mmCIF file of C-alpha atoms in Angstrom:
data_model
loop_
_atom_site.group_PDB
_atom_site.id
_atom_site.type_symbol
_atom_site.label_atom_id
_atom_site.label_comp_id
_atom_site.label_asym_id
_atom_site.label_seq_id
_atom_site.Cartn_x
_atom_site.Cartn_y
_atom_site.Cartn_z
ATOM 1 C CA LEU A 1 -24.460 27.892 1.323
ATOM 2 C CA SER A 2 -26.071 29.442 -1.722
ATOM 3 C CA SER A 3 -23.112 29.371 -4.099
ATOM 4 C CA VAL A 4 -20.037 27.450 -2.964
ATOM 5 C CA GLN A 5 -16.666 28.790 -4.084
ATOM 6 C CA GLY A 6 -14.506 26.303 -2.196
ATOM 7 C CA ARG A 7 -12.222 28.475 -0.046
ATOM 8 C CA VAL A 8 -11.000 26.480 2.950
ATOM 9 C CA ALA A 9 -9.338 28.183 5.916
ATOM 10 C CA PHE A 10 -7.815 26.791 9.088
ATOM 11 C CA GLU A 11 -7.876 29.556 11.675
ATOM 12 C CA ASN A 12 -5.748 29.056 14.798
ATOM 13 C CA VAL A 13 -6.650 25.368 14.767
ATOM 14 C CA THR A 14 -5.630 23.140 17.638
ATOM 15 C CA PHE A 15 -6.775 19.532 17.652
ATOM 16 C CA SER A 16 -6.379 16.570 19.991
ATOM 17 C CA TYR A 17 -8.159 13.268 19.589
ATOM 18 C CA ASP A 18 -9.721 13.364 23.041
ATOM 19 C CA GLY A 19 -11.438 16.633 22.106
ATOM 20 C CA THR A 20 -10.464 18.368 25.347
ATOM 21 C CA GLY A 21 -6.836 19.285 24.836
ATOM 22 C CA GLU A 22 -5.836 17.285 27.905
ATOM 23 C CA LYS A 23 -3.868 14.900 25.708
ATOM 24 C CA GLU A 24 -1.059 16.218 23.563
ATOM 25 C CA ALA A 25 -2.422 18.164 20.604
ATOM 26 C CA VAL A 26 -1.879 16.673 17.136
ATOM 27 C CA LEU A 27 -2.280 20.122 15.536
ATOM 28 C CA LYS A 28 -1.203 23.278 17.331
ATOM 29 C CA ASN A 29 -2.457 26.773 16.515
ATOM 30 C CA LEU A 30 -2.305 26.037 12.799
ATOM 31 C CA ASN A 31 -3.238 28.582 10.131
ATOM 32 C CA LEU A 32 -3.629 27.711 6.464
ATOM 33 C CA VAL A 33 -5.763 28.895 3.538
ATOM 34 C CA VAL A 34 -6.617 27.004 0.353
ATOM 35 C CA GLU A 35 -8.143 29.260 -2.280
ATOM 36 C CA PRO A 36 -10.725 28.103 -4.863
ATOM 37 C CA GLY A 37 -8.987 26.369 -7.756
ATOM 38 C CA GLU A 38 -5.672 26.250 -5.918
ATOM 39 C CA GLU A 39 -3.653 23.087 -5.269
ATOM 40 C CA VAL A 40 -1.901 22.908 -1.916
ATOM 41 C CA ALA A 41 0.432 20.011 -1.195
ATOM 42 C CA ILE A 42 0.996 18.890 2.385
ATOM 43 C CA LEU A 43 4.312 17.246 3.213
ATOM 44 C CA GLY A 44 5.630 15.966 6.506
ATOM 45 C CA ALA A 45 6.977 12.962 8.347
ATOM 46 C CA THR A 46 4.733 10.259 9.777
ATOM 47 C CA GLY A 47 2.895 11.686 12.788
ATOM 48 C CA SER A 48 3.243 15.304 11.676
ATOM 49 C CA GLY A 49 -0.552 15.768 11.525
ATOM 50 C CA LYS A 50 -1.183 15.597 7.776
ATOM 51 C CA SER A 51 -4.136 13.197 7.822
ATOM 52 C CA SER A 52 -5.562 14.790 10.963
ATOM 53 C CA LEU A 53 -5.576 18.105 9.118
ATOM 54 C CA ILE A 54 -7.681 16.902 6.207
ATOM 55 C CA HIS A 55 -10.052 14.921 8.457
ATOM 56 C CA LEU A 56 -11.194 18.197 10.001
ATOM 57 C CA ILE A 57 -12.574 19.530 6.700
ATOM 58 C CA PRO A 58 -15.427 17.007 6.248
ATOM 59 C CA ARG A 59 -15.798 16.853 10.045
ATOM 60 C CA PHE A 60 -14.623 13.319 10.594
ATOM 61 C CA TYR A 61 -13.392 15.103 13.723
ATOM 62 C CA ASP A 62 -14.010 18.590 15.067
ATOM 63 C CA VAL A 63 -11.356 21.073 16.129
ATOM 64 C CA THR A 64 -10.490 21.425 19.808
ATOM 65 C CA GLU A 65 -9.772 25.149 19.419
ATOM 66 C CA GLY A 66 -10.046 27.598 16.532
ATOM 67 C CA ARG A 67 -12.161 26.818 13.511
ATOM 68 C CA VAL A 68 -12.194 25.441 9.965
ATOM 69 C CA THR A 69 -14.262 27.444 7.491
ATOM 70 C CA LEU A 70 -15.726 26.890 4.049
ATOM 71 C CA ASP A 71 -16.255 30.193 2.257
ATOM 72 C CA GLY A 72 -15.998 31.932 5.617
ATOM 73 C CA VAL A 73 -18.614 29.745 7.335
ATOM 74 C CA ASP A 74 -17.571 27.532 10.234
ATOM 75 C CA VAL A 75 -17.995 23.941 9.029
ATOM 76 C CA ARG A 76 -19.668 23.109 12.361
ATOM 77 C CA ASP A 77 -22.503 25.472 11.401
ATOM 78 C CA LEU A 78 -23.299 23.543 8.205
ATOM 79 C CA PRO A 79 -25.457 20.422 7.884
ATOM 80 C CA LEU A 80 -23.129 17.454 7.372
ATOM 81 C CA HIS A 81 -24.818 16.358 4.159
ATOM 82 C CA GLU A 82 -24.438 19.844 2.676
ATOM 83 C CA LEU A 83 -20.811 20.129 3.751
ATOM 84 C CA ARG A 84 -19.750 16.713 2.501
ATOM 85 C CA ALA A 85 -21.642 17.136 -0.768
ATOM 86 C CA GLN A 86 -19.000 19.728 -1.707
ATOM 87 C CA MET A 87 -16.104 17.263 -1.342
ATOM 88 C CA GLY A 88 -14.448 14.428 -3.177
ATOM 89 C CA VAL A 89 -12.039 12.289 -1.161
ATOM 90 C CA ALA A 90 -9.590 9.603 -2.287
ATOM 91 C CA LEU A 91 -7.389 7.888 0.278
ATOM 92 C CA GLN A 92 -4.305 5.698 0.034
ATOM 93 C CA GLU A 93 -6.371 2.628 0.926
ATOM 94 C CA ALA A 94 -9.065 2.716 -1.760
ATOM 95 C CA VAL A 95 -12.400 1.266 -0.666
ATOM 96 C CA LEU A 96 -14.311 -0.479 -3.442
ATOM 97 C CA PHE A 97 -17.547 -2.441 -3.301
ATOM 98 C CA SER A 98 -18.881 -5.596 -4.929
ATOM 99 C CA GLY A 99 -20.544 -4.634 -8.197
ATOM 100 C CA THR A 100 -19.509 -3.253 -11.570
ATOM 101 C CA ILE A 101 -16.714 -0.786 -12.176
ATOM 102 C CA ARG A 102 -19.343 1.656 -13.462
ATOM 103 C CA ASP A 103 -21.336 1.422 -10.238
ATOM 104 C CA ASN A 104 -18.222 1.876 -8.120
ATOM 105 C CA ILE A 105 -17.317 5.084 -9.937
ATOM 106 C CA ARG A 106 -20.937 6.286 -9.724
ATOM 107 C CA TYR A 107 -21.201 5.534 -6.014
ATOM 108 C CA GLY A 108 -21.259 9.177 -4.884
ATOM 109 C CA ARG A 109 -23.438 10.356 -7.792
ATOM 110 C CA PRO A 110 -25.723 7.579 -9.049
ATOM 111 C CA GLU A 111 -27.470 9.831 -11.569
ATOM 112 C CA ALA A 112 -24.255 10.559 -13.513
ATOM 113 C CA THR A 113 -24.363 9.768 -17.226
ATOM 114 C CA ASP A 114 -22.128 7.191 -18.882
ATOM 115 C CA GLU A 115 -20.279 10.036 -20.607
ATOM 116 C CA GLU A 116 -19.527 11.659 -17.252
ATOM 117 C CA VAL A 117 -18.314 8.338 -15.831
ATOM 118 C CA VAL A 118 -15.941 7.911 -18.768
ATOM 119 C CA ALA A 119 -14.670 11.495 -18.461
ATOM 120 C CA ALA A 120 -13.868 10.974 -14.774
ATOM 121 C CA ALA A 121 -12.143 7.673 -15.527
ATOM 122 C CA GLN A 122 -10.089 9.283 -18.287
ATOM 123 C CA ALA A 123 -8.932 12.047 -15.944
ATOM 124 C CA ALA A 124 -7.962 9.424 -13.367
ATOM 125 C CA GLN A 125 -6.086 7.457 -16.050
ATOM 126 C CA ALA A 126 -8.378 4.489 -15.458
ATOM 127 C CA HIS A 127 -10.202 4.373 -18.813
ATOM 128 C CA GLU A 128 -7.473 2.448 -20.633
ATOM 129 C CA PHE A 129 -7.278 -0.473 -18.226
ATOM 130 C CA ILE A 130 -11.077 -0.534 -17.830
ATOM 131 C CA THR A 131 -11.697 -0.842 -21.570
ATOM 132 C CA ALA A 132 -9.038 -3.572 -21.788
ATOM 133 C CA LEU A 133 -11.188 -5.767 -19.538
ATOM 134 C CA PRO A 134 -13.553 -8.166 -21.374
ATOM 135 C CA ALA A 135 -16.648 -6.540 -19.842
ATOM 136 C CA GLY A 136 -15.215 -3.016 -19.736
ATOM 137 C CA TYR A 137 -17.149 -0.738 -17.385
ATOM 138 C CA ASP A 138 -19.517 -3.618 -16.626
ATOM 139 C CA ALA A 139 -16.695 -5.780 -15.260
ATOM 140 C CA ILE A 140 -17.434 -7.050 -11.774
ATOM 141 C CA VAL A 141 -15.246 -5.788 -8.941
ATOM 142 C CA GLY A 142 -14.498 -8.403 -6.301
ATOM 143 C CA GLN A 143 -15.036 -7.652 -2.638
ATOM 144 C CA ARG A 144 -12.779 -4.727 -1.686
ATOM 145 C CA GLY A 145 -11.377 -4.820 -5.217
ATOM 146 C CA ALA A 146 -9.587 -8.142 -4.712
ATOM 147 C CA ASN A 147 -9.298 -8.739 -8.475
ATOM 148 C CA LEU A 148 -7.643 -5.360 -9.155
ATOM 149 C CA SER A 149 -4.124 -4.112 -8.528
ATOM 150 C CA GLY A 150 -3.416 -1.433 -5.939
ATOM 151 C CA GLY A 151 -2.841 1.176 -8.633
ATOM 152 C CA GLN A 152 -6.067 0.278 -10.435
ATOM 153 C CA LYS A 153 -8.062 0.561 -7.221
ATOM 154 C CA GLN A 154 -6.547 3.966 -6.477
ATOM 155 C CA ARG A 155 -7.398 5.241 -9.957
ATOM 156 C CA LEU A 156 -11.014 4.109 -9.586
ATOM 157 C CA ALA A 157 -11.199 5.887 -6.227
ATOM 158 C CA ILE A 158 -9.904 9.099 -7.828
ATOM 159 C CA ALA A 159 -12.432 8.766 -10.659
ATOM 160 C CA ARG A 160 -15.222 8.347 -8.093
ATOM 161 C CA ALA A 161 -14.052 11.462 -6.231
ATOM 162 C CA LEU A 162 -13.956 13.484 -9.457
ATOM 163 C CA LEU A 163 -17.379 12.357 -10.635
ATOM 164 C CA VAL A 164 -19.147 14.170 -7.803
ATOM 165 C CA GLN A 165 -17.752 17.411 -9.291
ATOM 166 C CA PRO A 166 -16.461 18.589 -5.911
ATOM 167 C CA LYS A 167 -15.569 22.116 -4.930
ATOM 168 C CA ILE A 168 -12.888 20.595 -2.665
ATOM 169 C CA LEU A 169 -10.835 17.591 -3.712
ATOM 170 C CA ILE A 170 -8.838 15.800 -0.990
ATOM 171 C CA LEU A 171 -6.187 13.284 -2.044
ATOM 172 C CA ASP A 172 -4.397 11.512 0.811
ATOM 173 C CA ASP A 173 -1.433 9.696 -0.759
ATOM 174 C CA SER A 174 -3.952 8.380 -3.288
ATOM 175 C CA THR A 175 -1.410 7.664 -6.049
ATOM 176 C CA SER A 176 1.171 5.815 -3.938
ATOM 177 C CA ALA A 177 0.581 2.550 -5.848
ATOM 178 C CA VAL A 178 0.654 4.206 -9.276
ATOM 179 C CA ASP A 179 3.791 4.391 -11.406
ATOM 180 C CA VAL A 180 5.450 7.786 -11.791
ATOM 181 C CA GLU A 181 4.466 8.265 -15.444
ATOM 182 C CA THR A 182 0.779 7.562 -14.804
ATOM 183 C CA GLU A 183 0.866 9.732 -11.713
ATOM 184 C CA ALA A 184 2.183 12.648 -13.769
ATOM 185 C CA LYS A 185 -0.717 12.231 -16.209
ATOM 186 C CA ILE A 186 -3.204 12.204 -13.329
ATOM 187 C CA GLN A 187 -1.689 15.365 -11.866
ATOM 188 C CA ALA A 188 -1.857 17.095 -15.245
ATOM 189 C CA ALA A 189 -5.520 16.117 -15.645
ATOM 190 C CA LEU A 190 -6.407 17.277 -12.133
ATOM 191 C CA GLY A 191 -5.101 20.721 -13.028
ATOM 192 C CA GLU A 192 -8.089 21.057 -15.384
ATOM 193 C CA TRP A 193 -10.626 20.529 -12.587
ATOM 194 C CA ARG A 194 -11.797 23.770 -11.027
ATOM 195 C CA ALA A 195 -11.674 22.585 -7.430
ATOM 196 C CA ALA A 196 -9.568 23.515 -4.442
ATOM 197 C CA ARG A 197 -7.195 20.565 -4.179
ATOM 198 C CA ILE A 198 -5.443 19.403 -1.022
ATOM 199 C CA VAL A 199 -2.844 16.742 -1.710
ATOM 200 C CA ILE A 200 -0.904 14.694 0.829
ATOM 201 C CA ALA A 201 2.034 12.876 -0.714
ATOM 202 C CA GLN A 202 5.248 11.060 0.046
ATOM 203 C CA ARG A 203 6.819 11.450 -3.404
ATOM 204 C CA ILE A 204 8.240 14.855 -4.204
ATOM 205 C CA SER A 205 7.202 14.311 -7.848
ATOM 206 C CA THR A 206 3.566 14.320 -6.735
ATOM 207 C CA VAL A 207 3.692 17.906 -5.523
ATOM 208 C CA LEU A 208 5.725 19.585 -8.257
ATOM 209 C CA ARG A 209 2.582 20.923 -9.972
ATOM 210 C CA ALA A 210 1.119 22.321 -6.745
ATOM 211 C CA ASP A 211 0.560 26.048 -6.317
ATOM 212 C CA LYS A 212 1.819 25.890 -2.744
ATOM 213 C CA ILE A 213 3.732 23.384 -0.642
ATOM 214 C CA VAL A 214 3.188 23.274 3.112
ATOM 215 C CA VAL A 215 5.555 21.321 5.349
ATOM 216 C CA LEU A 216 4.126 20.096 8.663
ATOM 217 C CA GLY A 217 6.106 19.018 11.691
ATOM 218 C CA GLU A 218 4.762 18.166 15.137
ATOM 219 C CA GLY A 219 1.368 19.603 14.239
ATOM 220 C CA GLN A 220 2.621 22.972 13.031
ATOM 221 C CA VAL A 221 3.550 24.611 9.742
ATOM 222 C CA LEU A 222 7.338 24.476 9.824
ATOM 223 C CA VAL A 223 7.844 27.157 7.190
ATOM 224 C CA PRO A 224 5.518 29.542 5.350
ATOM 225 C CA PRO A 225 3.838 27.957 2.297
ATOM 226 C CA LEU A 226 6.331 27.634 -0.547
ATOM 227 C CA SER A 227 5.628 28.036 -4.230
ATOM 228 C CA ALA A 228 6.313 24.896 -6.239
ATOM 229 C CA ARG A 229 5.936 26.934 -9.413
ATOM 230 C CA PHE A 230 9.236 28.659 -8.787
ATOM 231 C CA GLY A 231 11.092 25.497 -7.883
ATOM 232 C CA VAL A 232 11.293 26.406 -4.194
ATOM 233 C CA ILE A 233 11.029 23.277 -2.074
#
């Protein structure tokens, strides 16, 4: 990829975890497009295929039928390191490592400057609680973030995802432990990042700023993508 725009397309995608289609498919003939700079929210009950959908983009799994493309190129035709270098991912269960807060945020981009680390933390609404710590960005994170709250860990994970300056940002219920007011500030800040954003959420408030809302059920898009901008949910 010479110049990545960040357009993601699911084209007639069917997926089952055994890779053969012999077991019941988790996703069934699914079609969906996320344009560069667009935010698409994915809603659906437990087991509807939301997490399976996003796991196909960085090739944690490969499709059983159909294809997933990045800028029109099948993701299976790209080197994994090149594909994943375009993505920032923050999950509900934030994974942190022993070391400083600064190093945890820098994990995906060690060469980032201190100014860039702070900017990412500010966008993730983490800067305020970090600077309130006695050691600030040099505060030591316990194993798996044991000395931080769930909301603090999630905000650090979002900051880490933003710091890599991704073309595709994937957020899988990554603000579930954050209060509604802070979540709204995070969503507003994310709107300034020029990345295609795919957001899985349980709260309806999380998706109100999305460009499109997609509702999944039993591995399929239940209704055509809806526009959150016009209050259609």
